[in-house]
A tleap script that builds the chain and sets N, CA, C and O, in Angstrom:
source leaprc.protein.ff14SB
mol = sequence {
  NMET ASN LYS ASP GLN VAL LYS GLY GLY ALA
  LYS ASP ILE ALA GLY LYS ILE GLN GLU GLU
  ALA GLY LYS LEU VAL GLY SER THR GLU GLN
  GLN VAL LYS GLY LEU LYS LYS GLN ALA GLU
  GLY LYS ILE GLN LYS GLY ALA GLY ASP LEU
  LYS GLU THR VAL THR ASP LEU LYS GLU ALA
  ALA LYS LYS CGLY
}
set mol.1.N position { -7.917 -10.460 5.642 }
set mol.1.CA position { -7.414 -9.284 4.964 }
set mol.1.C position { -8.316 -8.110 5.340 }
set mol.1.O position { -9.541 -8.228 5.316 }
set mol.2.N position { -7.704 -6.979 5.687 }
set mol.2.CA position { -8.493 -5.822 6.073 }
set mol.2.C position { -8.405 -4.720 5.013 }
set mol.2.O position { -7.657 -4.829 4.041 }
set mol.3.N position { -9.183 -3.664 5.224 }
set mol.3.CA position { -9.293 -2.625 4.200 }
set mol.3.C position { -7.973 -1.898 3.953 }
set mol.3.O position { -7.707 -1.481 2.826 }
set mol.4.N position { -7.144 -1.739 4.980 }
set mol.4.CA position { -5.861 -1.064 4.768 }
set mol.4.C position { -4.931 -1.889 3.883 }
set mol.4.O position { -4.177 -1.336 3.082 }
set mol.5.N position { -4.985 -3.198 4.029 }
set mol.5.CA position { -4.171 -4.056 3.174 }
set mol.5.C position { -4.612 -3.933 1.717 }
set mol.5.O position { -3.783 -3.846 0.810 }
set mol.6.N position { -5.909 -3.926 1.509 }
set mol.6.CA position { -6.448 -3.849 0.147 }
set mol.6.C position { -6.178 -2.478 -0.464 }
set mol.6.O position { -5.675 -2.379 -1.584 }
set mol.7.N position { -6.514 -1.423 0.275 }
set mol.7.CA position { -6.318 -0.065 -0.248 }
set mol.7.C position { -4.840 0.229 -0.475 }
set mol.7.O position { -4.473 0.866 -1.462 }
set mol.8.N position { -3.998 -0.233 0.434 }
set mol.8.CA position { -2.564 -0.019 0.285 }
set mol.8.C position { -2.010 -0.718 -0.940 }
set mol.8.O position { -1.201 -0.150 -1.674 }
set mol.9.N position { -2.443 -1.945 -1.161 }
set mol.9.CA position { -2.005 -2.687 -2.344 }
set mol.9.C position { -2.459 -2.014 -3.625 }
set mol.9.O position { -1.704 -1.931 -4.594 }
set mol.10.N position { -3.695 -1.532 -3.629 }
set mol.10.CA position { -4.226 -0.851 -4.813 }
set mol.10.C position { -3.478 0.447 -5.080 }
set mol.10.O position { -3.191 0.784 -6.228 }
set mol.11.N position { -3.163 1.174 -4.006 }
set mol.11.CA position { -2.440 2.440 -4.157 }
set mol.11.C position { -1.027 2.183 -4.696 }
set mol.11.O position { -0.522 2.945 -5.521 }
set mol.12.N position { -0.403 1.115 -4.227 }
set mol.12.CA position { 0.933 0.745 -4.702 }
set mol.12.C position { 0.903 0.451 -6.206 }
set mol.12.O position { 1.757 0.927 -6.953 }
set mol.13.N position { -0.075 -0.329 -6.638 }
set mol.13.CA position { -0.200 -0.666 -8.058 }
set mol.13.C position { -0.480 0.582 -8.891 }
set mol.13.O position { 0.101 0.761 -9.961 }
set mol.14.N position { -1.376 1.448 -8.396 }
set mol.14.CA position { -1.689 2.681 -9.115 }
set mol.14.C position { -0.439 3.560 -9.243 }
set mol.14.O position { -0.227 4.206 -10.269 }
set mol.15.N position { 0.365 3.576 -8.211 }
set mol.15.CA position { 1.607 4.343 -8.248 }
set mol.15.C position { 2.587 3.799 -9.273 }
set mol.15.O position { 3.266 4.565 -9.958 }
set mol.16.N position { 2.662 2.492 -9.378 }
set mol.16.CA position { 3.542 1.876 -10.372 }
set mol.16.C position { 3.090 2.239 -11.782 }
set mol.16.O position { 3.908 2.536 -12.653 }
set mol.17.N position { 1.777 2.209 -11.992 }
set mol.17.CA position { 1.240 2.572 -13.304 }
set mol.17.C position { 1.542 4.036 -13.612 }
set mol.17.O position { 1.949 4.374 -14.724 }
set mol.18.N position { 1.340 4.906 -12.615 }
set mol.18.CA position { 1.598 6.325 -12.822 }
set mol.18.C position { 3.086 6.576 -13.103 }
set mol.18.O position { 3.430 7.394 -13.956 }
set mol.19.N position { 3.949 5.879 -12.392 }
set mol.19.CA position { 5.393 6.028 -12.623 }
set mol.19.C position { 5.754 5.623 -14.049 }
set mol.19.O position { 6.478 6.339 -14.741 }
set mol.20.N position { 5.247 4.475 -14.481 }
set mol.20.CA position { 5.545 3.996 -15.837 }
set mol.20.C position { 4.972 4.923 -16.906 }
set mol.20.O position { 5.603 5.161 -17.936 }
set mol.21.N position { 3.777 5.442 -16.653 }
set mol.21.CA position { 3.186 6.399 -17.605 }
set mol.21.C position { 4.053 7.641 -17.694 }
set mol.21.O position { 4.250 8.186 -18.780 }
set mol.22.N position { 4.567 8.089 -16.572 }
set mol.22.CA position { 5.467 9.240 -16.562 }
set mol.22.C position { 6.729 8.972 -17.357 }
set mol.22.O position { 7.223 9.854 -18.060 }
set mol.23.N position { 7.257 7.756 -17.250 }
set mol.23.CA position { 8.443 7.389 -18.030 }
set mol.23.C position { 8.136 7.418 -19.522 }
set mol.23.O position { 8.937 7.895 -20.326 }
set mol.24.N position { 6.954 6.895 -19.881 }
set mol.24.CA position { 6.584 6.838 -21.304 }
set mol.24.C position { 6.458 8.214 -21.933 }
set mol.24.O position { 6.855 8.416 -23.080 }
set mol.25.N position { 5.907 9.161 -21.180 }
set mol.25.CA position { 5.705 10.507 -21.738 }
set mol.25.C position { 6.839 11.458 -21.378 }
set mol.25.O position { 6.826 12.621 -21.784 }
set mol.26.N position { 7.811 10.978 -20.625 }
set mol.26.CA position { 8.964 11.808 -20.269 }
set mol.26.C position { 8.666 12.833 -19.196 }
set mol.26.O position { 9.281 13.899 -19.166 }
set mol.27.N position { 7.722 12.521 -18.305 }
set mol.27.CA position { 7.336 13.455 -17.249 }
set mol.27.C position { 7.940 13.017 -15.916 }
set mol.27.O position { 7.481 12.061 -15.292 }
set mol.28.N position { 8.965 13.730 -15.502 }
set mol.28.CA position { 9.590 13.436 -14.216 }
set mol.28.C position { 8.599 13.666 -13.082 }
set mol.28.O position { 8.603 12.938 -12.089 }
set mol.29.N position { 7.752 14.676 -13.231 }
set mol.29.CA position { 6.762 14.982 -12.199 }
set mol.29.C position { 5.820 13.794 -11.968 }
set mol.29.O position { 5.535 13.449 -10.822 }
set mol.30.N position { 5.338 13.172 -13.038 }
set mol.30.CA position { 4.449 12.022 -12.904 }
set mol.30.C position { 5.183 10.817 -12.320 }
set mol.30.O position { 4.605 10.038 -11.562 }
set mol.31.N position { 6.445 10.671 -12.671 }
set mol.31.CA position { 7.232 9.576 -12.114 }
set mol.31.C position { 7.363 9.737 -10.598 }
set mol.31.O position { 7.206 8.777 -9.844 }
set mol.32.N position { 7.650 10.961 -10.171 }
set mol.32.CA position { 7.804 11.236 -8.736 }
set mol.32.C position { 6.479 11.029 -8.007 }
set mol.32.O position { 6.447 10.450 -6.921 }
set mol.33.N position { 5.383 11.504 -8.606 }
set mol.33.CA position { 4.067 11.297 -7.993 }
set mol.33.C position { 3.756 9.803 -7.878 }
set mol.33.O position { 3.184 9.357 -6.883 }
set mol.34.N position { 4.129 9.049 -8.885 }
set mol.34.CA position { 3.914 7.605 -8.848 }
set mol.34.C position { 4.721 6.940 -7.754 }
set mol.34.O position { 4.215 6.065 -7.051 }
set mol.35.N position { 5.971 7.345 -7.603 }
set mol.35.CA position { 6.815 6.786 -6.546 }
set mol.35.C position { 6.267 7.134 -5.169 }
set mol.35.O position { 6.292 6.312 -4.252 }
set mol.36.N position { 5.772 8.367 -5.033 }
set mol.36.CA position { 5.180 8.799 -3.763 }
set mol.36.C position { 3.946 7.953 -3.446 }
set mol.36.O position { 3.759 7.522 -2.308 }
set mol.37.N position { 3.119 7.724 -4.444 }
set mol.37.CA position { 1.905 6.933 -4.252 }
set mol.37.C position { 2.269 5.491 -3.876 }
set mol.37.O position { 1.593 4.876 -3.051 }
set mol.38.N position { 3.329 4.958 -4.476 }
set mol.38.CA position { 3.771 3.603 -4.139 }
set mol.38.C position { 4.197 3.530 -2.680 }
set mol.38.O position { 3.853 2.584 -1.971 }
set mol.39.N position { 4.950 4.539 -2.235 }
set mol.39.CA position { 5.408 4.560 -0.847 }
set mol.39.C position { 4.224 4.641 0.109 }
set mol.39.O position { 4.189 3.945 1.123 }
set mol.40.N position { 3.252 5.494 -0.218 }
set mol.40.CA position { 2.055 5.604 0.619 }
set mol.40.C position { 1.321 4.274 0.683 }
set mol.40.O position { 0.856 3.864 1.747 }
set mol.41.N position { 1.220 3.604 -0.453 }
set mol.41.CA position { 0.539 2.316 -0.504 }
set mol.41.C position { 1.242 1.267 0.329 }
set mol.41.O position { 0.597 0.489 1.032 }
set mol.42.N position { 2.552 1.242 0.255 }
set mol.42.CA position { 3.315 0.260 1.026 }
set mol.42.C position { 3.173 0.516 2.526 }
set mol.42.O position { 3.080 -0.422 3.317 }
set mol.43.N position { 3.156 1.794 2.909 }
set mol.43.CA position { 2.983 2.131 4.325 }
set mol.43.C position { 1.591 1.724 4.794 }
set mol.43.O position { 1.442 1.135 5.864 }
set mol.44.N position { 0.570 2.038 3.993 }
set mol.44.CA position { -0.794 1.686 4.362 }
set mol.44.C position { -0.962 0.173 4.441 }
set mol.44.O position { -1.622 -0.325 5.354 }
set mol.45.N position { -0.378 -0.566 3.502 }
set mol.45.CA position { -0.458 -2.020 3.531 }
set mol.45.C position { 0.262 -2.561 4.765 }
set mol.45.O position { -0.212 -3.501 5.404 }
set mol.46.N position { 1.403 -1.965 5.094 }
set mol.46.CA position { 2.141 -2.384 6.283 }
set mol.46.C position { 1.330 -2.176 7.553 }
set mol.46.O position { 1.345 -3.013 8.456 }
set mol.47.N position { 0.622 -1.054 7.614 }
set mol.47.CA position { -0.246 -0.799 8.766 }
set mol.47.C position { -1.356 -1.839 8.827 }
set mol.47.O position { -1.705 -2.321 9.904 }
set mol.48.N position { -1.901 -2.177 7.684 }
set mol.48.CA position { -2.933 -3.216 7.630 }
set mol.48.C position { -2.394 -4.567 8.054 }
set mol.48.O position { -3.066 -5.318 8.760 }
set mol.49.N position { -1.174 -4.877 7.622 }
set mol.49.CA position { -0.546 -6.136 8.023 }
set mol.49.C position { -0.367 -6.186 9.540 }
set mol.49.O position { -0.606 -7.217 10.168 }
set mol.50.N position { 0.055 -5.060 10.121 }
set mol.50.CA position { 0.246 -4.993 11.560 }
set mol.50.C position { -1.083 -5.187 12.292 }
set mol.50.O position { -1.147 -5.919 13.280 }
set mol.51.N position { -2.139 -4.535 11.808 }
set mol.51.CA position { -3.462 -4.715 12.422 }
set mol.51.C position { -3.892 -6.177 12.366 }
set mol.51.O position { -4.442 -6.711 13.328 }
set mol.52.N position { -3.637 -6.807 11.240 }
set mol.52.CA position { -4.005 -8.223 11.058 }
set mol.52.C position { -3.250 -9.103 12.053 }
set mol.52.O position { -3.824 -10.022 12.638 }
set mol.53.N position { -1.970 -8.818 12.240 }
set mol.53.CA position { -1.150 -9.588 13.173 }
set mol.53.C position { -1.655 -9.424 14.600 }
set mol.53.O position { -1.748 -10.395 15.350 }
set mol.54.N position { -1.979 -8.188 14.970 }
set mol.54.CA position { -2.490 -7.930 16.317 }
set mol.54.C position { -3.808 -8.677 16.533 }
set mol.54.O position { -4.020 -9.273 17.589 }
set mol.55.N position { -4.679 -8.643 15.548 }
set mol.55.CA position { -5.950 -9.357 15.642 }
set mol.55.C position { -5.720 -10.855 15.804 }
set mol.55.O position { -6.363 -11.507 16.627 }
set mol.56.N position { -4.800 -11.389 15.015 }
set mol.56.CA position { -4.491 -12.821 15.114 }
set mol.56.C position { -3.938 -13.182 16.499 }
set mol.56.O position { -4.283 -14.219 17.065 }
set mol.57.N position { -3.079 -12.311 17.030 }
set mol.57.CA position { -2.506 -12.569 18.356 }
set mol.57.C position { -3.580 -12.517 19.438 }
set mol.57.O position { -3.563 -13.322 20.369 }
set mol.58.N position { -4.511 -11.579 19.321 }
set mol.58.CA position { -5.601 -11.484 20.297 }
set mol.58.C position { -6.452 -12.748 20.266 }
set mol.58.O position { -6.825 -13.281 21.311 }
set mol.59.N position { -6.754 -13.222 19.064 }
set mol.59.CA position { -7.559 -14.443 18.929 }
set mol.59.C position { -6.821 -15.649 19.497 }
set mol.59.O position { -7.423 -16.505 20.145 }
set mol.60.N position { -5.521 -15.711 19.252 }
set mol.60.CA position { -4.726 -16.818 19.763 }
set mol.60.C position { -4.671 -16.785 21.291 }
set mol.60.O position { -4.687 -17.829 21.942 }
set mol.61.N position { -4.606 -15.582 21.853 }
set mol.61.CA position { -4.554 -15.446 23.311 }
set mol.61.C position { -5.877 -15.881 23.941 }
set mol.61.O position { -5.884 -16.462 25.026 }
set mol.62.N position { -6.994 -15.605 23.268 }
set mol.62.CA position { -8.298 -16.018 23.792 }
set mol.62.C position { -8.435 -17.537 23.820 }
set mol.62.O position { -9.039 -18.104 24.731 }
set mol.63.N position { -7.856 -18.193 22.795 }
set mol.63.CA position { -7.951 -19.655 22.704 }
set mol.63.C position { -7.032 -20.357 23.681 }
set mol.63.O position { -7.348 -21.420 24.215 }
set mol.64.N position { -5.879 -19.729 23.901 }
set mol.64.CA position { -4.850 -20.428 24.659 }
set mol.64.C position { -4.797 -20.110 26.076 }
set mol.64.O position { -3.961 -20.650 26.799 }
savepdb mol mol.pdb
quit
């Protein structure tokens, strides 16, 4: 697991919390900010997943 996977996952969770808090207080602005943060987190995690896959493929190529 690399730092982008961890940071992306954390950002996604923080966005979900912010979205729900916005719903509780009736703030559309906070809900939108939360959704934006979730999207950023998912993109960052996806980039981390891709880096991990590339690293795994490089290691497999060295062995094989």
